[in-house]
PDB file of C-alpha atoms and ligand atoms in Angstrom:
ATOM      1  CA  UNK Z   1       1.307   1.201  -0.584  1.00  0.00           C
ATOM      2  CA  UNK Z   2       1.713  -1.119   2.394  1.00  0.00           C
ATOM      3  CA  UNK Z   3       3.782  -4.296   2.397  1.00  0.00           C
ATOM      4  CA  UNK Z   4       3.722  -6.544   5.443  1.00  0.00           C
ATOM      5  CA  UNK Z   5       6.813  -8.676   6.042  1.00  0.00           C
ATOM      6  CA  UNK Z   6       5.573 -11.507   8.155  1.00  0.00           C
ATOM      7  CA  UNK Z   7       5.448 -15.071   9.378  1.00  0.00           C
ATOM      8  CA  UNK Z   8       1.951 -16.208   8.541  1.00  0.00           C
ATOM      9  CA  UNK Z   9       1.326 -18.001  11.854  1.00  0.00           C
ATOM     10  CA  UNK Z  10       2.727 -15.244  14.100  1.00  0.00           C
ATOM     11  CA  UNK Z  11       0.075 -13.708  16.380  1.00  0.00           C
ATOM     12  CA  UNK Z  12       1.772 -10.303  16.048  1.00  0.00           C
ATOM     13  CA  UNK Z  13       1.504 -10.476  12.257  1.00  0.00           C
ATOM     14  CA  UNK Z  14      -2.150 -11.524  12.561  1.00  0.00           C
ATOM     15  CA  UNK Z  15      -2.679  -8.533  14.867  1.00  0.00           C
ATOM     16  CA  UNK Z  16      -1.261  -6.141  12.247  1.00  0.00           C
ATOM     17  CA  UNK Z  17      -3.260  -7.715   9.389  1.00  0.00           C
ATOM     18  CA  UNK Z  18      -6.446  -7.260  11.401  1.00  0.00           C
ATOM     19  CA  UNK Z  19      -5.606  -3.623  12.229  1.00  0.00           C
ATOM     20  CA  UNK Z  20      -5.014  -2.932   8.522  1.00  0.00           C
ATOM     21  CA  UNK Z  21      -8.336  -4.634   7.726  1.00  0.00           C
ATOM     22  CA  UNK Z  22     -10.223  -2.529  10.278  1.00  0.00           C
ATOM     23  CA  UNK Z  23      -8.589   0.624   8.908  1.00  0.00           C
ATOM     24  CA  UNK Z  24      -9.688  -0.418   5.401  1.00  0.00           C
ATOM     25  CA  UNK Z  25      -6.137  -0.505   4.017  1.00  0.00           C
ATOM     26  CA  UNK Z  26      -4.912  -2.827   1.264  1.00  0.00           C
ATOM     27  CA  UNK Z  27      -1.529  -4.451   1.702  1.00  0.00           C
ATOM     28  CA  UNK Z  28       0.792  -6.880   0.022  1.00  0.00           C
ATOM     29  CA  UNK Z  29       2.262  -9.735   2.015  1.00  0.00           C
ATOM     30  CA  UNK Z  30       5.888 -10.869   1.874  1.00  0.00           C
ATOM     31  CA  UNK Z  31       6.299 -14.125   3.721  1.00  0.00           C
ATOM     32  CA  UNK Z  32       9.683 -14.327   5.463  1.00  0.00           C
ATOM     33  CA  UNK Z  33      11.411 -17.679   5.809  1.00  0.00           C
ATOM     34  CA  UNK Z  34      12.338 -18.436   9.418  1.00  0.00           C
ATOM     35  CA  UNK Z  35      15.752 -19.619   8.214  1.00  0.00           C
ATOM     36  CA  UNK Z  36      16.449 -16.153   6.710  1.00  0.00           C
ATOM     37  CA  UNK Z  37      14.762 -13.926   9.299  1.00  0.00           C
ATOM     38  CA  UNK Z  38      17.922 -13.160  11.261  1.00  0.00           C
ATOM     39  CA  UNK Z  39      19.861 -12.295   8.089  1.00  0.00           C
ATOM     40  CA  UNK Z  40      17.433  -9.785   6.561  1.00  0.00           C
ATOM     41  CA  UNK Z  41      18.818  -6.955   8.671  1.00  0.00           C
ATOM     42  CA  UNK Z  42      17.834  -4.271   6.163  1.00  0.00           C
ATOM     43  CA  UNK Z  43      14.203  -5.287   6.633  1.00  0.00           C
ATOM     44  CA  UNK Z  44      14.241  -6.125  10.353  1.00  0.00           C
ATOM     45  CA  UNK Z  45      17.365  -5.118  12.321  1.00  0.00           C
ATOM     46  CA  UNK Z  46      16.026  -7.057  15.346  1.00  0.00           C
ATOM     47  CA  UNK Z  47      15.223 -10.175  13.298  1.00  0.00           C
ATOM     48  CA  UNK Z  48      11.641  -9.971  14.548  1.00  0.00           C
ATOM     49  CA  UNK Z  49       8.450  -9.672  12.530  1.00  0.00           C
ATOM     50  CA  UNK Z  50       6.005  -8.068  11.684  1.00  0.00           C
ATOM     51  CA  UNK Z  51       7.633  -5.225   9.785  1.00  0.00           C
ATOM     52  CA  UNK Z  52       5.346  -2.892   7.843  1.00  0.00           C
ATOM     53  CA  UNK Z  53       6.746  -1.073   4.827  1.00  0.00           C
ATOM     54  CA  UNK Z  54       4.835   2.083   3.944  1.00  0.00           C
ATOM     55  CA  UNK Z  55       6.155   3.570   0.688  1.00  0.00           C
ATOM     56  CA  UNK Z  56       9.712   2.651   1.731  1.00  0.00           C
ATOM     57  CA  UNK Z  57       9.405   3.652   5.406  1.00  0.00           C
ATOM     58  CA  UNK Z  58       9.746   0.566   7.606  1.00  0.00           C
ATOM     59  CA  UNK Z  59       8.097   0.218  10.980  1.00  0.00           C
ATOM     60  CA  UNK Z  60       8.734  -2.787  13.190  1.00  0.00           C
ATOM     61  CA  UNK Z  61       6.941  -4.011  16.312  1.00  0.00           C
ATOM     62  CA  UNK Z  62       3.190  -4.535  16.206  1.00  0.00           C
ATOM     63  CA  UNK Z  63       2.558  -1.866  18.859  1.00  0.00           C
ATOM     64  CA  UNK Z  64       4.529   0.784  16.972  1.00  0.00           C
ATOM     65  CA  UNK Z  65       2.784  -0.257  13.766  1.00  0.00           C
ATOM     66  CA  UNK Z  66      -0.618   0.011  15.487  1.00  0.00           C
ATOM     67  CA  UNK Z  67       0.086   3.557  16.676  1.00  0.00           C
ATOM     68  CA  UNK Z  68       1.562   4.553  13.313  1.00  0.00           C
ATOM     69  CA  UNK Z  69      -1.622   3.403  11.564  1.00  0.00           C
ATOM     70  CA  UNK Z  70      -3.758   5.078  14.213  1.00  0.00           C
ATOM     71  CA  UNK Z  71      -2.062   8.423  13.496  1.00  0.00           C
ATOM     72  CA  UNK Z  72      -2.449   8.003   9.726  1.00  0.00           C
ATOM     73  CA  UNK Z  73      -6.003   6.647   9.809  1.00  0.00           C
ATOM     74  CA  UNK Z  74      -7.787   7.820  12.951  1.00  0.00           C
ATOM     75  CA  UNK Z  75     -11.122   6.334  11.813  1.00  0.00           C
ATOM     76  CA  UNK Z  76     -12.371   4.010  13.062  1.00  0.00           C
ATOM     77  CA  UNK Z  77     -10.408   4.626  16.279  1.00  0.00           C
ATOM     78  CA  UNK Z  78      -8.707   1.632  17.873  1.00  0.00           C
ATOM     79  CA  UNK Z  79      -7.231   3.685  20.730  1.00  0.00           C
ATOM     80  CA  UNK Z  80      -9.983   5.451  22.691  1.00  0.00           C
ATOM     81  CA  UNK Z  81      -9.852   9.233  23.193  1.00  0.00           C
ATOM     82  CA  UNK Z  82     -10.670   8.866  26.893  1.00  0.00           C
ATOM     83  CA  UNK Z  83      -7.342   8.664  28.820  1.00  0.00           C
ATOM     84  CA  UNK Z  84      -8.618   6.051  31.300  1.00  0.00           C
ATOM     85  CA  UNK Z  85      -9.830   3.788  28.510  1.00  0.00           C
ATOM     86  CA  UNK Z  86      -6.656   4.398  26.482  1.00  0.00           C
ATOM     87  CA  UNK Z  87      -4.587   3.330  29.513  1.00  0.00           C
ATOM     88  CA  UNK Z  88      -6.626   0.131  29.902  1.00  0.00           C
ATOM     89  CA  UNK Z  89      -6.169  -0.631  26.206  1.00  0.00           C
ATOM     90  CA  UNK Z  90      -2.420  -0.160  26.565  1.00  0.00           C
ATOM     91  CA  UNK Z  91      -2.154  -2.427  29.608  1.00  0.00           C
ATOM     92  CA  UNK Z  92      -4.244  -5.169  27.988  1.00  0.00           C
ATOM     93  CA  UNK Z  93      -2.250  -4.974  24.762  1.00  0.00           C
ATOM     94  CA  UNK Z  94       1.015  -5.218  26.656  1.00  0.00           C
ATOM     95  CA  UNK Z  95      -0.292  -8.157  28.715  1.00  0.00           C
ATOM     96  CA  UNK Z  96      -1.340  -9.967  25.538  1.00  0.00           C
ATOM     97  CA  UNK Z  97       1.969  -9.300  23.778  1.00  0.00           C
ATOM     98  CA  UNK Z  98       4.284 -10.003  26.693  1.00  0.00           C
ATOM     99  CA  UNK Z  99       2.460 -12.681  28.698  1.00  0.00           C
ATOM    100  CA  UNK Z 100      -0.188 -14.498  26.644  1.00  0.00           C
ATOM    101  CA  UNK Z 101       2.291 -14.720  23.758  1.00  0.00           C
ATOM    102  CA  UNK Z 102       4.588 -17.007  25.715  1.00  0.00           C
ATOM    103  CA  UNK Z 103       1.684 -19.313  26.500  1.00  0.00           C
ATOM    104  CA  UNK Z 104       0.659 -19.567  22.868  1.00  0.00           C
ATOM    105  CA  UNK Z 105       4.247 -20.041  21.716  1.00  0.00           C
ATOM    106  CA  UNK Z 106       4.913 -22.712  24.336  1.00  0.00           C
ATOM    107  CA  UNK Z 107       1.657 -24.549  23.708  1.00  0.00           C
ATOM    108  CA  UNK Z 108       1.992 -24.579  19.898  1.00  0.00           C
ATOM    109  CA  UNK Z 109       5.713 -24.871  19.326  1.00  0.00           C
ATOM    110  CA  UNK Z 110       7.218 -26.435  22.473  1.00  0.00           C
ATOM    111  CA  UNK Z 111       4.660 -29.008  23.582  1.00  0.00           C
ATOM    112  CA  UNK Z 112       5.566 -32.069  21.478  1.00  0.00           C
ATOM    113  CA  UNK Z 113       1.971 -33.119  20.829  1.00  0.00           C
ATOM    114  CA  UNK Z 114       1.241 -29.718  19.194  1.00  0.00           C
ATOM    115  CA  UNK Z 115       4.664 -28.915  17.733  1.00  0.00           C
ATOM    116  CA  UNK Z 116       4.361 -31.924  15.427  1.00  0.00           C
ATOM    117  CA  UNK Z 117       1.387 -30.122  13.821  1.00  0.00           C
ATOM    118  CA  UNK Z 118       2.587 -26.486  13.980  1.00  0.00           C
ATOM    119  CA  UNK Z 119       6.325 -26.756  13.227  1.00  0.00           C
ATOM    120  CA  UNK Z 120       5.753 -28.068   9.666  1.00  0.00           C
ATOM    121  CA  UNK Z 121       3.273 -25.218   9.070  1.00  0.00           C
ATOM    122  CA  UNK Z 122       5.829 -22.678  10.314  1.00  0.00           C
ATOM    123  CA  UNK Z 123       8.405 -24.188   7.953  1.00  0.00           C
ATOM    124  CA  UNK Z 124       6.163 -24.696   4.920  1.00  0.00           C
ATOM    125  CA  UNK Z 125       8.076 -22.241   2.675  1.00  0.00           C
ATOM    126  CA  UNK Z 126      11.547 -23.516   3.574  1.00  0.00           C
ATOM    127  CA  UNK Z 127      13.735 -25.670   1.338  1.00  0.00           C
ATOM    128  CA  UNK Z 128      13.421 -29.457   1.427  1.00  0.00           C
ATOM    129  CA  UNK Z 129      16.368 -30.003   3.793  1.00  0.00           C
ATOM    130  CA  UNK Z 130      15.134 -27.522   6.405  1.00  0.00           C
ATOM    131  CA  UNK Z 131      11.603 -28.870   6.130  1.00  0.00           C
ATOM    132  CA  UNK Z 132      13.087 -32.270   6.995  1.00  0.00           C
ATOM    133  CA  UNK Z 133      15.315 -31.311   9.936  1.00  0.00           C
ATOM    134  CA  UNK Z 134      13.477 -28.150  11.079  1.00  0.00           C
ATOM    135  CA  UNK Z 135      10.528 -29.793  12.868  1.00  0.00           C
ATOM    136  CA  UNK Z 136      12.977 -31.275  15.379  1.00  0.00           C
ATOM    137  CA  UNK Z 137      14.768 -27.927  15.849  1.00  0.00           C
ATOM    138  CA  UNK Z 138      11.701 -25.689  16.287  1.00  0.00           C
ATOM    139  CA  UNK Z 139      10.635 -27.020  19.734  1.00  0.00           C
ATOM    140  CA  UNK Z 140      14.232 -26.716  21.012  1.00  0.00           C
ATOM    141  CA  UNK Z 141      14.636 -23.103  19.833  1.00  0.00           C
ATOM    142  CA  UNK Z 142      11.171 -22.153  21.111  1.00  0.00           C
ATOM    143  CA  UNK Z 143      11.824 -23.894  24.458  1.00  0.00           C
ATOM    144  CA  UNK Z 144      14.996 -21.839  24.950  1.00  0.00           C
ATOM    145  CA  UNK Z 145      13.042 -18.570  24.560  1.00  0.00           C
ATOM    146  CA  UNK Z 146      10.174 -19.833  26.679  1.00  0.00           C
ATOM    147  CA  UNK Z 147      12.478 -20.982  29.484  1.00  0.00           C
ATOM    148  CA  UNK Z 148      14.293 -17.637  29.483  1.00  0.00           C
ATOM    149  CA  UNK Z 149      10.929 -15.882  29.945  1.00  0.00           C
ATOM    150  CA  UNK Z 150       9.733 -18.388  32.581  1.00  0.00           C
ATOM    151  CA  UNK Z 151       6.679 -20.047  31.013  1.00  0.00           C
ATOM    152  CA  UNK Z 152       8.857 -22.831  29.637  1.00  0.00           C
ATOM    153  CA  UNK Z 153       9.883 -23.835  33.174  1.00  0.00           C
ATOM    154  CA  UNK Z 154       6.301 -24.729  34.054  1.00  0.00           C
ATOM    155  CA  UNK Z 155       4.612 -28.095  33.565  1.00  0.00           C
ATOM    156  CA  UNK Z 156       1.823 -28.395  31.005  1.00  0.00           C
ATOM    157  CA  UNK Z 157      -0.686 -28.654  33.882  1.00  0.00           C
ATOM    158  CA  UNK Z 158       0.590 -25.393  35.427  1.00  0.00           C
ATOM    159  CA  UNK Z 159       0.366 -23.603  32.076  1.00  0.00           C
ATOM    160  CA  UNK Z 160      -3.229 -24.788  31.624  1.00  0.00           C
ATOM    161  CA  UNK Z 161      -4.079 -23.512  35.121  1.00  0.00           C
ATOM    162  CA  UNK Z 162      -2.540 -20.124  34.232  1.00  0.00           C
ATOM    163  CA  UNK Z 163      -4.501 -20.101  30.981  1.00  0.00           C
ATOM    164  CA  UNK Z 164      -7.751 -20.874  32.799  1.00  0.00           C
ATOM    165  CA  UNK Z 165      -7.145 -17.884  35.085  1.00  0.00           C
ATOM    166  CA  UNK Z 166      -6.409 -15.694  32.079  1.00  0.00           C
ATOM    167  CA  UNK Z 167      -9.514 -16.918  30.253  1.00  0.00           C
ATOM    168  CA  UNK Z 168     -11.624 -16.260  33.368  1.00  0.00           C
ATOM    169  CA  UNK Z 169     -10.133 -12.775  33.598  1.00  0.00           C
ATOM    170  CA  UNK Z 170     -10.990 -11.958  29.979  1.00  0.00           C
ATOM    171  CA  UNK Z 171     -14.503 -13.415  30.394  1.00  0.00           C
ATOM    172  CA  UNK Z 172     -14.894 -11.445  33.651  1.00  0.00           C
ATOM    173  CA  UNK Z 173     -13.765  -8.205  32.003  1.00  0.00           C
ATOM    174  CA  UNK Z 174     -16.289  -8.759  29.244  1.00  0.00           C
ATOM    175  CA  UNK Z 175     -19.227  -9.669  31.448  1.00  0.00           C
ATOM    176  CA  UNK Z 176     -22.223  -8.892  29.262  1.00  0.00           C
ATOM    177  CA  UNK Z 177     -20.250  -6.347  27.211  1.00  0.00           C
ATOM    178  CA  UNK Z 178     -19.270  -6.764  23.571  1.00  0.00           C
ATOM    179  CA  UNK Z 179     -15.707  -5.432  23.881  1.00  0.00           C
ATOM    180  CA  UNK Z 180     -12.934  -5.415  26.463  1.00  0.00           C
ATOM    181  CA  UNK Z 181     -12.738  -1.633  26.904  1.00  0.00           C
ATOM    182  CA  UNK Z 182     -15.591   0.818  26.379  1.00  0.00           C
ATOM    183  CA  UNK Z 183     -18.292   0.306  23.778  1.00  0.00           C
ATOM    184  CA  UNK Z 184     -16.118  -0.032  20.671  1.00  0.00           C
ATOM    185  CA  UNK Z 185     -13.682  -2.527  19.228  1.00  0.00           C
ATOM    186  CA  UNK Z 186     -10.182  -1.478  20.290  1.00  0.00           C
ATOM    187  CA  UNK Z 187      -6.540  -2.443  20.045  1.00  0.00           C
ATOM    188  CA  UNK Z 188      -7.070  -4.389  23.296  1.00  0.00           C
ATOM    189  CA  UNK Z 189      -9.619  -6.685  21.636  1.00  0.00           C
ATOM    190  CA  UNK Z 190      -7.390  -7.276  18.610  1.00  0.00           C
ATOM    191  CA  UNK Z 191      -4.234  -7.887  20.683  1.00  0.00           C
ATOM    192  CA  UNK Z 192      -5.825 -10.309  23.146  1.00  0.00           C
ATOM    193  CA  UNK Z 193      -7.752 -12.020  20.340  1.00  0.00           C
ATOM    194  CA  UNK Z 194      -4.617 -12.563  18.230  1.00  0.00           C
ATOM    195  CA  UNK Z 195      -2.934 -14.516  21.045  1.00  0.00           C
ATOM    196  CA  UNK Z 196      -6.058 -16.464  22.030  1.00  0.00           C
ATOM    197  CA  UNK Z 197      -6.665 -17.344  18.370  1.00  0.00           C
ATOM    198  CA  UNK Z 198      -3.291 -19.115  18.359  1.00  0.00           C
ATOM    199  CA  UNK Z 199      -4.011 -20.769  21.700  1.00  0.00           C
ATOM    200  CA  UNK Z 200      -7.341 -21.914  20.204  1.00  0.00           C
ATOM    201  CA  UNK Z 201      -5.252 -23.760  17.603  1.00  0.00           C
ATOM    202  CA  UNK Z 202      -4.271 -26.324  20.226  1.00  0.00           C
ATOM    203  CA  UNK Z 203      -6.725 -28.926  21.607  1.00  0.00           C
ATOM    204  CA  UNK Z 204      -5.866 -27.888  25.175  1.00  0.00           C
ATOM    205  CA  UNK Z 205      -6.431 -24.204  24.506  1.00  0.00           C
ATOM    206  CA  UNK Z 206      -9.619 -24.828  22.533  1.00  0.00           C
ATOM    207  CA  UNK Z 207     -11.053 -26.759  25.499  1.00  0.00           C
ATOM    208  CA  UNK Z 208     -10.361 -23.808  27.839  1.00  0.00           C
ATOM    209  CA  UNK Z 209     -12.044 -21.345  25.448  1.00  0.00           C
ATOM    210  CA  UNK Z 210     -14.993 -23.637  24.663  1.00  0.00           C
ATOM    211  CA  UNK Z 211     -15.692 -23.948  28.392  1.00  0.00           C
ATOM    212  CA  UNK Z 212     -16.419 -20.177  28.477  1.00  0.00           C
ATOM    213  CA  UNK Z 213     -19.289 -19.350  26.077  1.00  0.00           C
ATOM    214  CA  UNK Z 214     -18.973 -15.576  26.632  1.00  0.00           C
ATOM    215  CA  UNK Z 215     -15.317 -15.678  25.691  1.00  0.00           C
ATOM    216  CA  UNK Z 216     -16.055 -17.817  22.610  1.00  0.00           C
ATOM    217  CA  UNK Z 217     -18.828 -15.420  21.506  1.00  0.00           C
ATOM    218  CA  UNK Z 218     -16.439 -12.450  21.860  1.00  0.00           C
ATOM    219  CA  UNK Z 219     -13.786 -14.283  19.820  1.00  0.00           C
ATOM    220  CA  UNK Z 220     -16.285 -14.931  17.036  1.00  0.00           C
ATOM    221  CA  UNK Z 221     -17.325 -11.248  17.130  1.00  0.00           C
ATOM    222  CA  UNK Z 222     -13.758  -9.899  17.015  1.00  0.00           C
ATOM    223  CA  UNK Z 223     -12.836 -12.352  14.244  1.00  0.00           C
ATOM    224  CA  UNK Z 224     -15.802 -11.270  12.120  1.00  0.00           C
ATOM    225  CA  UNK Z 225     -15.158  -7.557  12.648  1.00  0.00           C
ATOM    226  CA  UNK Z 226     -11.453  -7.734  11.853  1.00  0.00           C
ATOM    227  CA  UNK Z 227     -11.232 -10.206   8.986  1.00  0.00           C
ATOM    228  CA  UNK Z 228     -10.613  -8.935   5.486  1.00  0.00           C
ATOM    229  CA  UNK Z 229     -13.780  -7.795   3.748  1.00  0.00           C
ATOM    230  CA  UNK Z 230     -14.133  -9.432   0.346  1.00  0.00           C
TER     231      UNK Z 230
HETATM  232  N1  GSH B 301       7.016  -7.141  20.295  1.00  0.00           N
HETATM  233  C1  GSH B 301       7.084  -7.649  18.935  1.00  0.00           C
HETATM  234  C2  GSH B 301       7.185  -9.151  18.991  1.00  0.00           C
HETATM  235  C3  GSH B 301       7.359  -9.770  17.610  1.00  0.00           C
HETATM  236  C4  GSH B 301       7.833 -11.210  17.712  1.00  0.00           C
HETATM  237  O1  GSH B 301       8.278 -11.702  18.755  1.00  0.00           O
HETATM  238  N2  GSH B 301       7.747 -11.907  16.598  1.00  0.00           N
HETATM  239  C5  GSH B 301       8.216 -13.253  16.555  1.00  0.00           C
HETATM  240  C6  GSH B 301       7.251 -14.101  15.753  1.00  0.00           C
HETATM  241  S1  GSH B 301       5.758 -14.403  16.649  1.00  0.00           S
HETATM  242  C7  GSH B 301       9.548 -13.285  15.828  1.00  0.00           C
HETATM  243  O2  GSH B 301       9.759 -12.514  14.915  1.00  0.00           O
HETATM  244  N3  GSH B 301      10.444 -14.190  16.213  1.00  0.00           N
HETATM  245  C8  GSH B 301      11.694 -14.360  15.549  1.00  0.00           C
HETATM  246  C9  GSH B 301      12.838 -14.289  16.495  1.00  0.00           C
HETATM  247  O3  GSH B 301      12.624 -14.090  17.698  1.00  0.00           O
HETATM  248  O4  GSH B 301      13.964 -14.426  16.005  1.00  0.00           O
HETATM  249  C10 GSH B 301       5.833  -7.175  18.196  1.00  0.00           C
HETATM  250  O5  GSH B 301       4.836  -6.807  18.842  1.00  0.00           O
HETATM  251  O6  GSH B 301       5.874  -7.110  16.964  1.00  0.00           O
END
């Protein structure tokens, strides 16, 4: 039995849900309140989510979870057997998790025009008081993390320029292919998709993706192949 401790709008939690879907595994979801995340040390010692509970064994970090599931359920493979392809998948996953993530987080939760939409969604399960004061706190907390990483020191125009380069790079990698690495859906597709899906949830990000039809077609394909089958 799998239980996913998560924040619904986290790209890393989306990534894990999609991996579980591809592997054909059922799971229960336990939504974690942001206000309690740092205190639930028995569930997540780092305070970060996703955490996947598998019959009482807890695995944190989406990459560790991905490899855990890959070992348990090798079919369909999300990490290619070929070492060159596996290396490319790893590098793309790490780029998505460690670079694209800060763009999505900054665009959704720091930029005031988007934070006013996304902060209340992030806080939807909180108590009334936190739902009232939280939307003003979220952009400040997110900005602190984003500034420490570097993205948050850039202007919105600079971040859009970076995003355009990233989008061109993903579109260029795809060319006329269906997937980022090799001929099959892989962890690279799911990881990059999960971050771009969040970026697509901002008007600025959507415009960058819409301007690249090949990228949009790939996003639709990955979404369809990784969503939960009814
Ligand atoms: N490398 C981790 C990153 C997870 C992560 O940063 N999760 C964010 C939500 S998107 C989080 O839990 N933030 C809470 C915090 O930093 O206190 C993974 O791949 O799971």
